[in-house]
GROMACS .gro file of C-alpha atoms in nm:
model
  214
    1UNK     CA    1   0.000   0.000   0.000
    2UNK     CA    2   0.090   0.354  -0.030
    3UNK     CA    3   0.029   0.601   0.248
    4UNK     CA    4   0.054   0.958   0.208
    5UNK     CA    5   0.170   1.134   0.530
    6UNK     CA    6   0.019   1.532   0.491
    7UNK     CA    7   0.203   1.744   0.761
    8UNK     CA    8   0.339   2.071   0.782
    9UNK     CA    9   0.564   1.955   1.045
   10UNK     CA   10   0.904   1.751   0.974
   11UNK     CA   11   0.938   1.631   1.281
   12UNK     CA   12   0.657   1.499   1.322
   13UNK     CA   13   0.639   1.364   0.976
   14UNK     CA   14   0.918   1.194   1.052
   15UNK     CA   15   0.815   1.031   1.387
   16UNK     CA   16   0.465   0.901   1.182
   17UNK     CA   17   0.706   0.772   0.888
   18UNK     CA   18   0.927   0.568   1.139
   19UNK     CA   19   0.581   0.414   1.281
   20UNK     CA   20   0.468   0.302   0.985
   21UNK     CA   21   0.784   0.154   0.821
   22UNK     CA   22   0.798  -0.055   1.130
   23UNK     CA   23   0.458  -0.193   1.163
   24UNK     CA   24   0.458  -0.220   0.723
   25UNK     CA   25   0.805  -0.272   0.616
   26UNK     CA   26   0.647  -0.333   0.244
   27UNK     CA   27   0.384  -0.011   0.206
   28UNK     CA   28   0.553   0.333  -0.001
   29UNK     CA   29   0.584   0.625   0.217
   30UNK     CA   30   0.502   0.957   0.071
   31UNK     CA   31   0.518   1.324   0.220
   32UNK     CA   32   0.319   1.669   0.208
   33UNK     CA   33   0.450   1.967   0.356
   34UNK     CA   34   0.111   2.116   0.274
   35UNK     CA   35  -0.238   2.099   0.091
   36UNK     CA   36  -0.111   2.218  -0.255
   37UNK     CA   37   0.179   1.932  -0.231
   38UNK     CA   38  -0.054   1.683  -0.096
   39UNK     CA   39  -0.349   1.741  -0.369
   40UNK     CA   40  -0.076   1.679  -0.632
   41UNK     CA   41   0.082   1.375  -0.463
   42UNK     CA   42  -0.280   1.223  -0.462
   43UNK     CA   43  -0.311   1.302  -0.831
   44UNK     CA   44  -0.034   1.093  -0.933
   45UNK     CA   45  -0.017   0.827  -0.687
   46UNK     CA   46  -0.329   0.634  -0.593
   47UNK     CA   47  -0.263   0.651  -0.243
   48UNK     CA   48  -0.421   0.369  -0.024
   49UNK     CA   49  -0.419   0.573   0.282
   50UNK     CA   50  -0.381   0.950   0.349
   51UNK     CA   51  -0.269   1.027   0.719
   52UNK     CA   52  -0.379   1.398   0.722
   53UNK     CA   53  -0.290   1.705   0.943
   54UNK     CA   54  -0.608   1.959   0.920
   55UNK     CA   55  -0.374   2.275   1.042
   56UNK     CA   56  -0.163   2.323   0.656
   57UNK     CA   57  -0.081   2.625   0.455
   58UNK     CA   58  -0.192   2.717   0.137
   59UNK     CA   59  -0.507   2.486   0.139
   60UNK     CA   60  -0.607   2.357   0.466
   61UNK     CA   61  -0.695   1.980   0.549
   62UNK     CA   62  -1.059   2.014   0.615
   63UNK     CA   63  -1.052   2.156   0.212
   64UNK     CA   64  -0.811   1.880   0.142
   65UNK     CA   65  -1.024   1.634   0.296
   66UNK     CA   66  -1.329   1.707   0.054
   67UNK     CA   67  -1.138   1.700  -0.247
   68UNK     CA   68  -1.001   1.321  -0.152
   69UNK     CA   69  -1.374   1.238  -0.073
   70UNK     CA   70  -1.513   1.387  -0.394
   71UNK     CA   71  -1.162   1.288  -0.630
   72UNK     CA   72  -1.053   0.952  -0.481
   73UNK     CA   73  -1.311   0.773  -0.246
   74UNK     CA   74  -1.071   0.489  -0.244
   75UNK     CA   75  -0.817   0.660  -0.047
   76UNK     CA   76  -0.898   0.612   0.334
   77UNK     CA   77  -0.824   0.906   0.539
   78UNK     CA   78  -0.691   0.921   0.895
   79UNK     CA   79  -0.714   1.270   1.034
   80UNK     CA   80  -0.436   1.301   1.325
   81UNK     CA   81  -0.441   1.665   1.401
   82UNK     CA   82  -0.351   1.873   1.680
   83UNK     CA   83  -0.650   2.007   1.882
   84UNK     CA   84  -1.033   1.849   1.833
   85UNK     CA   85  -1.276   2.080   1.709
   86UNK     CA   86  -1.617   1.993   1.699
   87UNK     CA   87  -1.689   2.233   1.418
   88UNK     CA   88  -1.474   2.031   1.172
   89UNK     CA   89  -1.502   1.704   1.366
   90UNK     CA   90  -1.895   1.680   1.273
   91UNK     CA   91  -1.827   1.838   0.903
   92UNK     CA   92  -1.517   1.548   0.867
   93UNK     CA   93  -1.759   1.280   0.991
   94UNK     CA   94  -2.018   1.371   0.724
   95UNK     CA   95  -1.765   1.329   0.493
   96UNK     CA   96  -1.719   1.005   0.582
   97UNK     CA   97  -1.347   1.014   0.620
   98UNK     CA   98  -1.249   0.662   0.836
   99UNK     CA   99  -1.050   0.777   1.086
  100UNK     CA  100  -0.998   1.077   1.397
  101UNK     CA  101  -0.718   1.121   1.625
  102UNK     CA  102  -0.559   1.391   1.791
  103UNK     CA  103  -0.126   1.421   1.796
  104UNK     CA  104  -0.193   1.350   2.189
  105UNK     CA  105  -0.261   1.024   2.070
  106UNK     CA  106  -0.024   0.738   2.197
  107UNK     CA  107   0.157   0.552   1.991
  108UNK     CA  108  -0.088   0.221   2.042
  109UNK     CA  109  -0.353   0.449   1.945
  110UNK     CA  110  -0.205   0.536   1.607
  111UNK     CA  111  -0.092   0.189   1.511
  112UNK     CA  112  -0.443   0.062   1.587
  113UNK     CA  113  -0.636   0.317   1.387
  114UNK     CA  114  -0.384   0.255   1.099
  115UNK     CA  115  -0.441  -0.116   1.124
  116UNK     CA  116  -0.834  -0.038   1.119
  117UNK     CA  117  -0.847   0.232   0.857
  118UNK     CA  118  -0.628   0.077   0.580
  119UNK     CA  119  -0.871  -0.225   0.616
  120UNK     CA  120  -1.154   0.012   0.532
  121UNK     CA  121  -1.286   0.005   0.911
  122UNK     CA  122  -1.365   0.316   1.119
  123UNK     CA  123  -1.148   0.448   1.424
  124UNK     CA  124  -1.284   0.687   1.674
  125UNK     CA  125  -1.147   0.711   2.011
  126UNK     CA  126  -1.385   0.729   2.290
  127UNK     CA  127  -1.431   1.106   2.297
  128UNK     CA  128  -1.529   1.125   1.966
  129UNK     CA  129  -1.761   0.798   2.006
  130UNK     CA  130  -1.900   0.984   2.339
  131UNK     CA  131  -1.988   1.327   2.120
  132UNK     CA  132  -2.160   1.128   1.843
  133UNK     CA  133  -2.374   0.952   2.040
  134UNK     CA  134  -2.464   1.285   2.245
  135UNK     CA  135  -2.535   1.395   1.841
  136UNK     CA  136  -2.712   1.123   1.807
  137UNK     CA  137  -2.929   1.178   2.111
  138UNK     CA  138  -2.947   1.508   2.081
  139UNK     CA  139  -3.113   1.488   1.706
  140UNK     CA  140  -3.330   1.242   1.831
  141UNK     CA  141  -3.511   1.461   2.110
  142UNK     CA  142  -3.521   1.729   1.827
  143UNK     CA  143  -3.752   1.517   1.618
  144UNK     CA  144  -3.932   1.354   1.895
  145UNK     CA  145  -4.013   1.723   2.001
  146UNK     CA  146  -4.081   1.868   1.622
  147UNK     CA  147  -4.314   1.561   1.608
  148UNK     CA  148  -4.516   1.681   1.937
  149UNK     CA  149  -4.585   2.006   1.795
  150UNK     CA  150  -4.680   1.910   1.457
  151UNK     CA  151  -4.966   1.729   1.716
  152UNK     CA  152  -5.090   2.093   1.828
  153UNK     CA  153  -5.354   2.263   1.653
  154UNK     CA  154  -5.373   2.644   1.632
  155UNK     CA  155  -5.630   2.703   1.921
  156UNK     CA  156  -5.398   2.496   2.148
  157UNK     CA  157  -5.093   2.651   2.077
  158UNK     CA  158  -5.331   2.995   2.147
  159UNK     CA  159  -5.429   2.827   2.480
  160UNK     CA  160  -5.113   2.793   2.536
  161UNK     CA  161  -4.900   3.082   2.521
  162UNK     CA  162  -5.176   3.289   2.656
  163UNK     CA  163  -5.119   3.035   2.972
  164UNK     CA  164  -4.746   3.167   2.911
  165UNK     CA  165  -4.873   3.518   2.959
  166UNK     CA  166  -4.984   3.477   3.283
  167UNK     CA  167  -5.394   3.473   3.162
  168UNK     CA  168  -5.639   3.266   3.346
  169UNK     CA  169  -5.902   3.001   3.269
  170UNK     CA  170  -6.170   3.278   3.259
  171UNK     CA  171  -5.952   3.589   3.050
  172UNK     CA  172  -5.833   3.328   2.780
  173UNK     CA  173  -6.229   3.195   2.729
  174UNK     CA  174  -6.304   3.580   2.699
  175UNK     CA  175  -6.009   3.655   2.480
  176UNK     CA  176  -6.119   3.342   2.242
  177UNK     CA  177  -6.431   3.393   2.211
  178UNK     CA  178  -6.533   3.051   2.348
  179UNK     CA  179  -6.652   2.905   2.680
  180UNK     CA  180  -6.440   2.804   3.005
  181UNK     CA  181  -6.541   2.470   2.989
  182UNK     CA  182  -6.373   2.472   2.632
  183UNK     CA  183  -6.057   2.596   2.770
  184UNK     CA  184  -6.036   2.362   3.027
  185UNK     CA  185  -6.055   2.093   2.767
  186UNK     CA  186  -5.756   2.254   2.548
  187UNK     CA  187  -5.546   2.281   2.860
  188UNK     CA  188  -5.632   1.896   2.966
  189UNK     CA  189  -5.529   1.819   2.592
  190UNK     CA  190  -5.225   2.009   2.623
  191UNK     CA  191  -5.157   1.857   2.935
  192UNK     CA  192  -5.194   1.515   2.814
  193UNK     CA  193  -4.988   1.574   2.466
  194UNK     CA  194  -4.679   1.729   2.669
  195UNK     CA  195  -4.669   1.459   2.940
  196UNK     CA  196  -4.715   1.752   3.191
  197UNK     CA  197  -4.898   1.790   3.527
  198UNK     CA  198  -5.012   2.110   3.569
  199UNK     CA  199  -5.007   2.508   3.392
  200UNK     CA  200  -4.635   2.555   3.549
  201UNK     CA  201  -4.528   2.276   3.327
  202UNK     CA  202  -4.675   2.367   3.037
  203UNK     CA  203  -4.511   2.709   3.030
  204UNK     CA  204  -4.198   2.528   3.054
  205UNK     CA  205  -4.251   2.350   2.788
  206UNK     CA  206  -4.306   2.617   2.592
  207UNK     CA  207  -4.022   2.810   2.660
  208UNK     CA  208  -3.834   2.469   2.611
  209UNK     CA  209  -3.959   2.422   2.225
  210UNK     CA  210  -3.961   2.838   2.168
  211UNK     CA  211  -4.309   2.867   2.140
  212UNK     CA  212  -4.285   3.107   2.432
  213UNK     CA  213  -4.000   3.344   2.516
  214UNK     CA  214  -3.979   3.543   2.815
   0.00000   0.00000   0.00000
């Protein structure tokens, strides 16, 4: 195989290029001082696996990154960078790129992901496991709570940000137009459709979703 190490640092370059040649005596061993170099090594060398610094000059890995994904979706990329942003961790990840590490990394930790990303496997350390999942979960309550107010109809949602404004049983009937007993019913709907047990929690819930702000 032949691996592409894309650093603007020699030393370190060095230190990854002394790694692999001991765990793959047999795989080529390129360099990239920088995006421009490293886009031009990938056009002429079909490059197995690219070991990728995001922090370059002239064009940056997160750009560099893209162009692999778009140009040469065989190429698996390990992305061994200095700090961990979650900006460019989540765009990376959408990308689909195979591998995440940070240079704090030990060296068991890089010689596993290698092993696992050259074999067309995914390698996330536990952090980056940990803040997908909260992604995950996160995305999840989104739609779940989207989904429950879809469920509201508009003389709910009146019932219930007039609640928000501090309006009673009797002032929200007048302001609508309708009787108490009908109001009652909204707010036992409400009730029932937020999982809530009284008013107090269903102005919390609205300031929650954004249907009310304070």
């Amino acid at each position: 195989m032949t691996i592409l190490i894309a650093d603007d640092h020699a030393v370190f370059r060095e230190g990854v290029r002394n790694l692999i040649a001991t765990r793959y005596p047999e795989d080529d061993i390129l360099e990239a001082e920088d995006g421009k170099q490293t886009l031009r090594l990938l056009a002429s060398h079909a490059c197995g696996l690219l070991i990728l610094d995001l922090n370059m000059p002239h064009v940056d890995g997160l750009s560099v990154a893209k162009d692999v994904c778009a140009r040469h979706p065989d190429t698996y990329i390990l992305v061994l960078t200095l700090y961990a942003d979650h900006a460019y961790l989540e765009e990376l990840l959408q990308m689909g790129i195979h591998g995440f590490l940070t240079k704090e990394a030990s060296r068991e930790q890089i010689l596993q992901a290698m092993d696992q990303v050259r074999m067309g496997q995914n390698y996330y350390p536990q952090f980056v496991s940990e803040w997908m999942h909260d992604r995950l979960m996160q995305h999840y309550r989104w739609q779940h709570d989207f989904r429950l107010i879809d469920r509201f109809n508009p003389k709910e949602l009146q019932v219930l940000r007039l609640l928000c404004q501090e309006h009673t049983t009797k002032e929200i009937a007048q302001l609508m137009h309708v009787s108490h007993r009908t109001v009652e019913g909204y707010r036992q709907t409400l009730l029932q459709k937020t999982q809530t047990r009284n008013s107090i929690g269903l102005v919390k819930f609205a300031i929650k979703m954004g249907i009310f702000t304070l």
